[in-house]
Amino acid sequence: MNTDKRYMAIWFRHLLTDRLVRREPELGNIPFVLAAPERGRVMIKAANPHARSIGIDLGMVVADCRAIYPNLEVRNYEPEEAEILLTGFAEWCIRYTPVTAIDLPDGLIIDISGCTHLWGGERAYLKEIVMKLRNHGYDVRAAIADTVGSAWAVSRFGQISPIIKHAEQSIMLALLPPTALRLESNVLERMEKLGFQQIKDFMDMPRSVLRRRFGKMLLQRLDQALGIENETVQPIKIAPVYQERLPSLEPIKNLKGIEIALHRLLETLCLRFLKEGKGLKKGLFICHRIDGNVQHIEIGTNRASRNATHLFKLFELDICNIEPDLGIELFVLEAPVVEDLSTAQEAIWKTSGGKDDRELAELLDRITSKVGMDAIHRYLPDEHHWPERSIKLATTLGEEPSTAWRKDISRPLHLLPRPEAIEVMVQLPDYPPIQFSYKGELHKVKKADGPERIEREWWLENGGHRDYYCLESEKGARYWIFREGHYESGLAKWYLHGFFA
Amino acid sequence: MESAAIKKDIIQQLQKEIISMQGHKAMVAGNRFESGLGVIENSFPNSVFPTGAVHEFLSDVQENAVASNAFISALLGRLAQENGTCLWIGNKRTIFPPALKLFGLQPNKIVFIDLKKEKDVLWAVEEALKCASLSAVVGELSNLTFMESRRLQLAVEESHVTGFIHRYNPKNIENLACVSRWKIKTLPSIQVKGLPGVNRPCWNVELLKVRNGTPGSWQVEWSNTCLKQVVAKPTMLPKIKILKAV
């Protein structure tokens, strides 16, 4: 049992309708509901207090409710709205505790262990959060307890005190109805039939009996609420802010100073990007003047970049728009939009800075954003005899070949992706073919060159060598053909691999 | 007599103006593009191979497509020179880079763009032709309509990039806005005494259409750096004479 955790549950009694009332205050005076179509009928998903008071509640059909109250205002229910709102609130609660989690459909659970003393105690802490939310227009109830389950229960159903003292949750829970345990509706139905009005009616029953009657879930929920079993929350993650600040002792008034500040900030930020494997897509350079005025310039890139020089060039275009006036005392560089950027992706755009290179890089940028990175290939010679391996892909636009392209060997201009089998008529043992048939067409060979034996690189793959011939047909078409294997061993096979010009 | 000479001069000047207005950059002496095409160059206006324009190549079978690609590579080699970059855009590319060296083109100067769909190829070619810092763009397209070719020609008029469209097995052949139309076929190589086997590549180069020039066909051989003619007389198609009504 974890003795030092304290949880706070916040319950938004009318989350979605309160939100709508904030936007349209007139709705606060009339009954209205949010509805969405479900299984052919329009069902109510949320009702405001006025509607509730006249008997209209969740799960009812709108048509029926219109019978009760003909002028009922019905608005559209958006399924993701609750989550978005709660996430926003959870992020706001970060100022009170680092671990906040949303509890759909209408609550938050925050882990407040060790935070409350900063506000002068649990009571003051709870009061502040609740008051702030209420002032914002949301009807909330909150509760603090040792466990998530009991905090949840007390926030929804507790009548006496919102703060349950340490290890007193069992006493509190006993008085609450079974729904406070977050059970399934069939279990709750059965409990009602059996007449269990409060948790204390079954709390002390033997566990095996409870399990047999109501299932494992009941026991789990009971244990979680009492603290016998641990329950944890999935906290939200807030997006890290990529921001670098550079204050200056003396107010900077000249262009050079601003440029130096920008350079320094870019270097630090890009270093951080490098460590985290990210790149900037939108950048914001903010200058705070000593008179309180704030000047800023914004840049955007097609592709994420963490190249400080490249980004500086983009800022440079607008830098003359900054008016330092009496001087700037704080420079801030922020990256509101960042993207993952791997080293391979970055390298290909490394340019020497020339205008031509940049234009080309931008063109390729546009092409890859439409068709993907794999479309672009640039080849360099590789030191292998095997034809398919005699070239390798270059990683950058500017990479130069380390070995020279071979000019002494003749290679076909077109190479088939896979050698295709052909039928030949040939004189043994290793003369070039007299004729061959490919795709149903017979080609008579007039001239031939070869054989050129290319051995397989045994350390890379298995297989036999290939004897390549260059054949010229009657029509003048020139082919690159090889024979795999020898006739002696009986395994000779002929293939067409390429076409010469 | 003098007035006739002056008239001829004026007419020539006007012709040059018309040609330059139609998109041919006037070649300043000394800045001429050496295409290495030999006698074929005479078919073009001002005897200069037009750069900054789109050329069309037709081919029917794989064996002849190779010849077209080789011809294109030879021109690319001249266009790219020291620092230029060329783009080769296609969707079923079979070009084997090491062989490009034979045609005077450094294979690492080419950036290959291999796309999956043919309409992406057209889009990419148009985008590439707008980029003035490229030396040349080759597009392997099968089908091209007149409207599309006109857009490409407009793009190069701004950027002065030379474009080559290689149409392998086209479905329809209609009139296009390209500056020339070629058809290249392979020919048996010329036997050199003492060198048995397959010799230098020989092609039958047909210039079917050329703007402001004379079409023709030649039989040529590629020798390391340039095209050499093999048959003595080129067969240039006769100029069509307009008969006066009598």
PDB file of N, CA, C and O in Angstrom, chain B residues 57 82 106 114 116 123 153 181 185 192 203 219 230 233 241:
ATOM      1  N   PHE B  57      11.702  12.867 -78.512  1.00  0.00           N
ATOM      2  CA  PHE B  57      12.279  11.667 -79.118  1.00  0.00           C
ATOM      3  C   PHE B  57      11.235  10.564 -79.099  1.00  0.00           C
ATOM      4  O   PHE B  57      10.601  10.336 -78.081  1.00  0.00           O
ATOM      5  N   GLU B  82      31.198  21.243 -66.646  1.00  0.00           N
ATOM      6  CA  GLU B  82      31.925  21.017 -65.407  1.00  0.00           C
ATOM      7  C   GLU B  82      31.014  20.795 -64.214  1.00  0.00           C
ATOM      8  O   GLU B  82      31.100  19.825 -63.506  1.00  0.00           O
ATOM      9  N   GLN B 106      29.278  12.343 -67.081  1.00  0.00           N
ATOM     10  CA  GLN B 106      29.660  11.847 -65.760  1.00  0.00           C
ATOM     11  C   GLN B 106      28.396  11.390 -65.035  1.00  0.00           C
ATOM     12  O   GLN B 106      27.522  12.213 -64.773  1.00  0.00           O
ATOM     13  N   ASP B 114      12.913   8.557 -59.820  1.00  0.00           N
ATOM     14  CA  ASP B 114      12.129   7.396 -60.260  1.00  0.00           C
ATOM     15  C   ASP B 114      10.766   7.449 -59.622  1.00  0.00           C
ATOM     16  O   ASP B 114      10.629   7.297 -58.421  1.00  0.00           O
ATOM     17  N   LYS B 116       6.480   6.519 -59.512  1.00  0.00           N
ATOM     18  CA  LYS B 116       5.644   5.350 -59.733  1.00  0.00           C
ATOM     19  C   LYS B 116       4.549   5.596 -60.763  1.00  0.00           C
ATOM     20  O   LYS B 116       4.189   4.722 -61.504  1.00  0.00           O
ATOM     21  N   TRP B 123       4.352  16.031 -64.049  1.00  0.00           N
ATOM     22  CA  TRP B 123       4.411  17.125 -63.090  1.00  0.00           C
ATOM     23  C   TRP B 123       5.858  17.438 -62.724  1.00  0.00           C
ATOM     24  O   TRP B 123       6.287  18.588 -62.685  1.00  0.00           O
ATOM     25  N   GLN B 153       7.081  23.971 -72.948  1.00  0.00           N
ATOM     26  CA  GLN B 153       7.848  24.931 -73.753  1.00  0.00           C
ATOM     27  C   GLN B 153       7.809  26.305 -73.098  1.00  0.00           C
ATOM     28  O   GLN B 153       8.803  27.019 -73.069  1.00  0.00           O
ATOM     29  N   ARG B 181      11.554  16.917 -83.367  1.00  0.00           N
ATOM     30  CA  ARG B 181      11.109  15.539 -83.121  1.00  0.00           C
ATOM     31  C   ARG B 181      12.109  14.597 -83.780  1.00  0.00           C
ATOM     32  O   ARG B 181      12.370  14.726 -84.977  1.00  0.00           O
ATOM     33  N   LYS B 185      17.239   4.904 -84.533  1.00  0.00           N
ATOM     34  CA  LYS B 185      17.236   3.445 -84.550  1.00  0.00           C
ATOM     35  C   LYS B 185      18.672   2.951 -84.549  1.00  0.00           C
ATOM     36  O   LYS B 185      19.579   3.646 -85.009  1.00  0.00           O
ATOM     37  N   VAL B 192      35.719  -2.644 -88.335  1.00  0.00           N
ATOM     38  CA  VAL B 192      37.035  -2.024 -88.530  1.00  0.00           C
ATOM     39  C   VAL B 192      38.041  -3.137 -88.738  1.00  0.00           C
ATOM     40  O   VAL B 192      38.029  -4.125 -88.012  1.00  0.00           O
ATOM     41  N   TRP B 203      23.946   4.529 -85.431  1.00  0.00           N
ATOM     42  CA  TRP B 203      22.517   4.795 -85.359  1.00  0.00           C
ATOM     43  C   TRP B 203      22.017   5.440 -86.625  1.00  0.00           C
ATOM     44  O   TRP B 203      22.756   6.139 -87.326  1.00  0.00           O
ATOM     45  N   GLN B 219      23.100   8.741 -91.073  1.00  0.00           N
ATOM     46  CA  GLN B 219      23.585   7.520 -90.457  1.00  0.00           C
ATOM     47  C   GLN B 219      24.898   7.864 -89.801  1.00  0.00           C
ATOM     48  O   GLN B 219      25.829   8.310 -90.458  1.00  0.00           O
ATOM     49  N   VAL B 230      28.660   8.473 -91.246  1.00  0.00           N
ATOM     50  CA  VAL B 230      29.248   7.317 -91.907  1.00  0.00           C
ATOM     51  C   VAL B 230      28.953   7.276 -93.395  1.00  0.00           C
ATOM     52  O   VAL B 230      29.776   6.928 -94.205  1.00  0.00           O
ATOM     53  N   LYS B 233      26.578  10.894 -98.325  1.00  0.00           N
ATOM     54  CA  LYS B 233      25.606  11.969 -98.513  1.00  0.00           C
ATOM     55  C   LYS B 233      24.491  11.867 -97.494  1.00  0.00           C
ATOM     56  O   LYS B 233      23.835  10.847 -97.402  1.00  0.00           O
ATOM     57  N   LYS B 241       8.578  23.158-102.558  1.00  0.00           N
ATOM     58  CA  LYS B 241       8.492  24.367-103.384  1.00  0.00           C
ATOM     59  C   LYS B 241       7.037  24.716-103.587  1.00  0.00           C
ATOM     60  O   LYS B 241       6.209  23.854-103.851  1.00  0.00           O
TER      61      LYS B 241
END
